[in-house]
Structures are given as C-alpha cells and as structure tokens.
Coordinates of C-alpha atoms in Angstrom, one line a residue:
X407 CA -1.1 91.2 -39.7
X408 CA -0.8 94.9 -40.5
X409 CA -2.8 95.9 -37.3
X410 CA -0.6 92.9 -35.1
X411 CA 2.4 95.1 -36.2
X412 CA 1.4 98.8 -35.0
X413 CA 0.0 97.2 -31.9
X414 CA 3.6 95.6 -31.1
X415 CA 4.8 99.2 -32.7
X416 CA 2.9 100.9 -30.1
X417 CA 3.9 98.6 -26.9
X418 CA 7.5 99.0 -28.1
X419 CA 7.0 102.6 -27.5
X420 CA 5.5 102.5 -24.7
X421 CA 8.1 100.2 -23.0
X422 CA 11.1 102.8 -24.1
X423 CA 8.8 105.5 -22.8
X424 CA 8.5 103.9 -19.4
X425 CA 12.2 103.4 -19.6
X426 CA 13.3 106.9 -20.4
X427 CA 10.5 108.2 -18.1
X428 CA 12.5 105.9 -15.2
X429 CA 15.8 107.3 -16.3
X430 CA 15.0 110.8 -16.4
X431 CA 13.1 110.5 -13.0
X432 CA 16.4 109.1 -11.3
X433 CA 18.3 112.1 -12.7
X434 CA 16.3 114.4 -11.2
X435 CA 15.7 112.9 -8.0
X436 CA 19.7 112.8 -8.0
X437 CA 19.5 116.8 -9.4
X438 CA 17.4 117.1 -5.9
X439 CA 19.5 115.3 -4.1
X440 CA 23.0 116.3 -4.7
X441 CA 21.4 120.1 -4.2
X442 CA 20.5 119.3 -0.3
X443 CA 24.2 118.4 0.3
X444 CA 26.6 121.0 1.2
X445 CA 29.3 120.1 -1.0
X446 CA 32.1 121.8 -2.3
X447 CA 32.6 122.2 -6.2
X448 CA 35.6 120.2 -6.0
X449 CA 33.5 117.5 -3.9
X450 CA 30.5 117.9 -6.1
X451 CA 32.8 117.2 -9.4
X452 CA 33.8 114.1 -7.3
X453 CA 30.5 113.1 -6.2
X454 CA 29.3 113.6 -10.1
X455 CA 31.4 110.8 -11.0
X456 CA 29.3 108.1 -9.3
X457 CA 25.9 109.1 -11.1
X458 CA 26.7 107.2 -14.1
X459 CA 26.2 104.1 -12.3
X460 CA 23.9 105.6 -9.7
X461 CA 21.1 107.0 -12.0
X462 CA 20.6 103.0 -14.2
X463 CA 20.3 101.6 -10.4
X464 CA 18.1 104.1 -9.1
X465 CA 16.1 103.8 -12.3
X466 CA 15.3 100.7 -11.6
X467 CA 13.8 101.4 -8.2
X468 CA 11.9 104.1 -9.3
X469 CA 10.9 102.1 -12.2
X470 CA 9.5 99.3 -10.0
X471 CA 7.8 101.4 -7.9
X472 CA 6.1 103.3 -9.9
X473 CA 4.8 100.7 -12.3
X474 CA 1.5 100.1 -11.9
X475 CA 0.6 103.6 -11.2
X476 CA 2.1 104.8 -14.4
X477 CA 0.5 102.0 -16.5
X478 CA -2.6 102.3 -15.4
X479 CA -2.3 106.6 -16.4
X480 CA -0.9 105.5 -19.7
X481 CA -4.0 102.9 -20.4
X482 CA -6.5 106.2 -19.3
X483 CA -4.1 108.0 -21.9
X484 CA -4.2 105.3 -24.6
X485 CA -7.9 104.5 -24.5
X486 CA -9.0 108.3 -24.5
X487 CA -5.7 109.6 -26.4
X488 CA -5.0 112.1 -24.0
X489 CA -1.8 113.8 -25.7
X490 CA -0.9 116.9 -23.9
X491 CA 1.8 117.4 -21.7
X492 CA 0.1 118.5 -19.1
X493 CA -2.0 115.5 -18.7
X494 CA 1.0 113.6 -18.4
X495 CA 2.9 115.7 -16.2
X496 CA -0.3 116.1 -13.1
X497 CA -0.3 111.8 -14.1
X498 CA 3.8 111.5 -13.6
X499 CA 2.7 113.5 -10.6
X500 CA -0.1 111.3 -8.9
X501 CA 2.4 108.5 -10.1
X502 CA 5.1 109.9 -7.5
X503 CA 2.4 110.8 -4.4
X504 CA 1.1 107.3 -5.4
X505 CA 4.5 105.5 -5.3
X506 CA 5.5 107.5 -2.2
X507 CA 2.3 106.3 -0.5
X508 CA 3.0 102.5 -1.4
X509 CA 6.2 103.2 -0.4
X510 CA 5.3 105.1 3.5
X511 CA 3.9 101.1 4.6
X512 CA 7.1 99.1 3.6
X513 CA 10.2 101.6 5.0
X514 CA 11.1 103.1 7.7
X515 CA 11.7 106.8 6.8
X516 CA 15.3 108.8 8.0
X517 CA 13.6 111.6 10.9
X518 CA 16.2 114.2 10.0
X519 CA 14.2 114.7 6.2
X520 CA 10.9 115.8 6.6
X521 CA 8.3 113.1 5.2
X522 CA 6.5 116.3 3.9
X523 CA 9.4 117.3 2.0
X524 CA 10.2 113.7 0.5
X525 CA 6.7 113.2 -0.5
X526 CA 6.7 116.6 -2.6
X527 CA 9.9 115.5 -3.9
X528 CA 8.6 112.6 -5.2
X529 CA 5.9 114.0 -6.6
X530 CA 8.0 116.1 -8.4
X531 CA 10.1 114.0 -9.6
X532 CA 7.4 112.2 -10.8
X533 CA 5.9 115.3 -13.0
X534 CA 9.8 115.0 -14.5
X535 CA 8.9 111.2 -15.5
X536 CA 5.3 112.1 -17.0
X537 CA 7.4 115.1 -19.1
X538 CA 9.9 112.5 -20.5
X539 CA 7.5 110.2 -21.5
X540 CA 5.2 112.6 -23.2
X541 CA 8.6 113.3 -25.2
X542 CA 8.7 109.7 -26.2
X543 CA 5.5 108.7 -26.1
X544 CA 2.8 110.4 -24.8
X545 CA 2.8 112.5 -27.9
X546 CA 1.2 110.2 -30.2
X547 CA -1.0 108.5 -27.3
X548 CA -4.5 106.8 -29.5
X549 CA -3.1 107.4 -32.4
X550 CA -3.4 103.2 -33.2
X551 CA -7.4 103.7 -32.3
X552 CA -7.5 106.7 -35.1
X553 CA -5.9 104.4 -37.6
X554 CA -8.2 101.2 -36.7
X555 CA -11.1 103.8 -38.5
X556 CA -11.6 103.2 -41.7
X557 CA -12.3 106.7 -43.3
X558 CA -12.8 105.5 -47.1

C-alpha cells in the first residue's frame, strides 16, 4: 500500500509538471509573440489584457501537442533519473522541433513568417517548458526507484 501511494505521489507530480510546463510554454510563446508586433505601449498595455484568457487556451494546444513527445522524455527521465536541468531543457527542446514537425503535415502555415523562424520558436519555447518542469518535477526524477531499494 505504501509503494501504491508514492507511485500515485509521483504521477500527481508529474501531471502538475506537464501542466505548469504547458502554461509556462504558452507565456512565452505569447512573450515571443507580442515582441514581433509593433505595438505601442499604450496598445501593448491593451493587448496585455487578453493574455489572461489567452495563455489557459493556448496551453491547452501546446499541451496537446506536445504530449506524447514530452511523455515519452519524462519516462527516459524517470527510468534513468536523469535530474538536471539541462537534460530537460535540450528534451523540452526536441519536444517543440518534435511538435512543430507533427504539426508542418496538418496546417497550412501563414507565408509572411518564415517556417524557419517558427520552427526555432518552437523549439524554444519548448526549452521554456522542459525548464518549468524541471522546477516541478524534473528535480526529483527516479527518486521512487531509489526508495524501492532496500538499503538495511
């Protein structure tokens, strides 16, 4: 029963990882995004306004898209308890060249942003995601396969 609760301890994290990881990629991507526009500070005060609905919907996207890429990073990360940051950030990464590879077959991109450009944003902003889920998570990655030893 013990070892039932720190796995469900340890998926628990994970999923709030994922979900600040999501959150804190959408916010950056908006960070990028908001910096291409020539806007005013007085439009840019307005424009802020919206990102508090903006950045939950967008991380919801970016959350769907990059799911299975990310999970399959954190079970390499898990199983071999990779817990620096910059494991997680080149994996957040690969997650976002990854997710803006799935993402070239089912969209048609706008031709006034370079696909060059996007896909390095992406990528980017996936290194953001990996770096806030090392701050939730990623820091204690194996750490329920060090306590399944028995050292007595």
């Amino acid at each position: 029963m013990n070892r039932l609760l720190v796995y469900l301890g340890r998926l628990t994290l994970i999923l709030f990882g994922f979900i600040f990881a999501a959150l804190g990629a959408s916010a950056f991507l908006h960070v990028l995004i908001l910096g291409a526009l020539p806007f005013t500070g007085e439009e840019l005060a307005f424009a802020a306004g919206g990102l508090i609905v903006s950045v939950p919907f967008l991380a919801l996207i970016v959350g769907n898209i990059g799911f299975l890429p990310a999970m399959i990073a954190i079970l390499i990360a898990e199983f071999i308890g990779r817990r620096d940051w910059l494991y997680f950030a080149l994996a957040g990464g690969a997650c976002g060249l990854a997710a803006s590879w799935l993402t070239s077959f089912h969209t048609e991109f706008d031709h006034s942003l370079d696909p060059t450009t996007a896909t390095l944003a992406l990528g980017a902003t996936g290194m953001v995601g990996g770096l806030c889920y090392w701050l939730v998570a990623g820091r204690s990655s194996g750490a329920w396969i060090e306590g399944a030893i028995d050292k007595g």
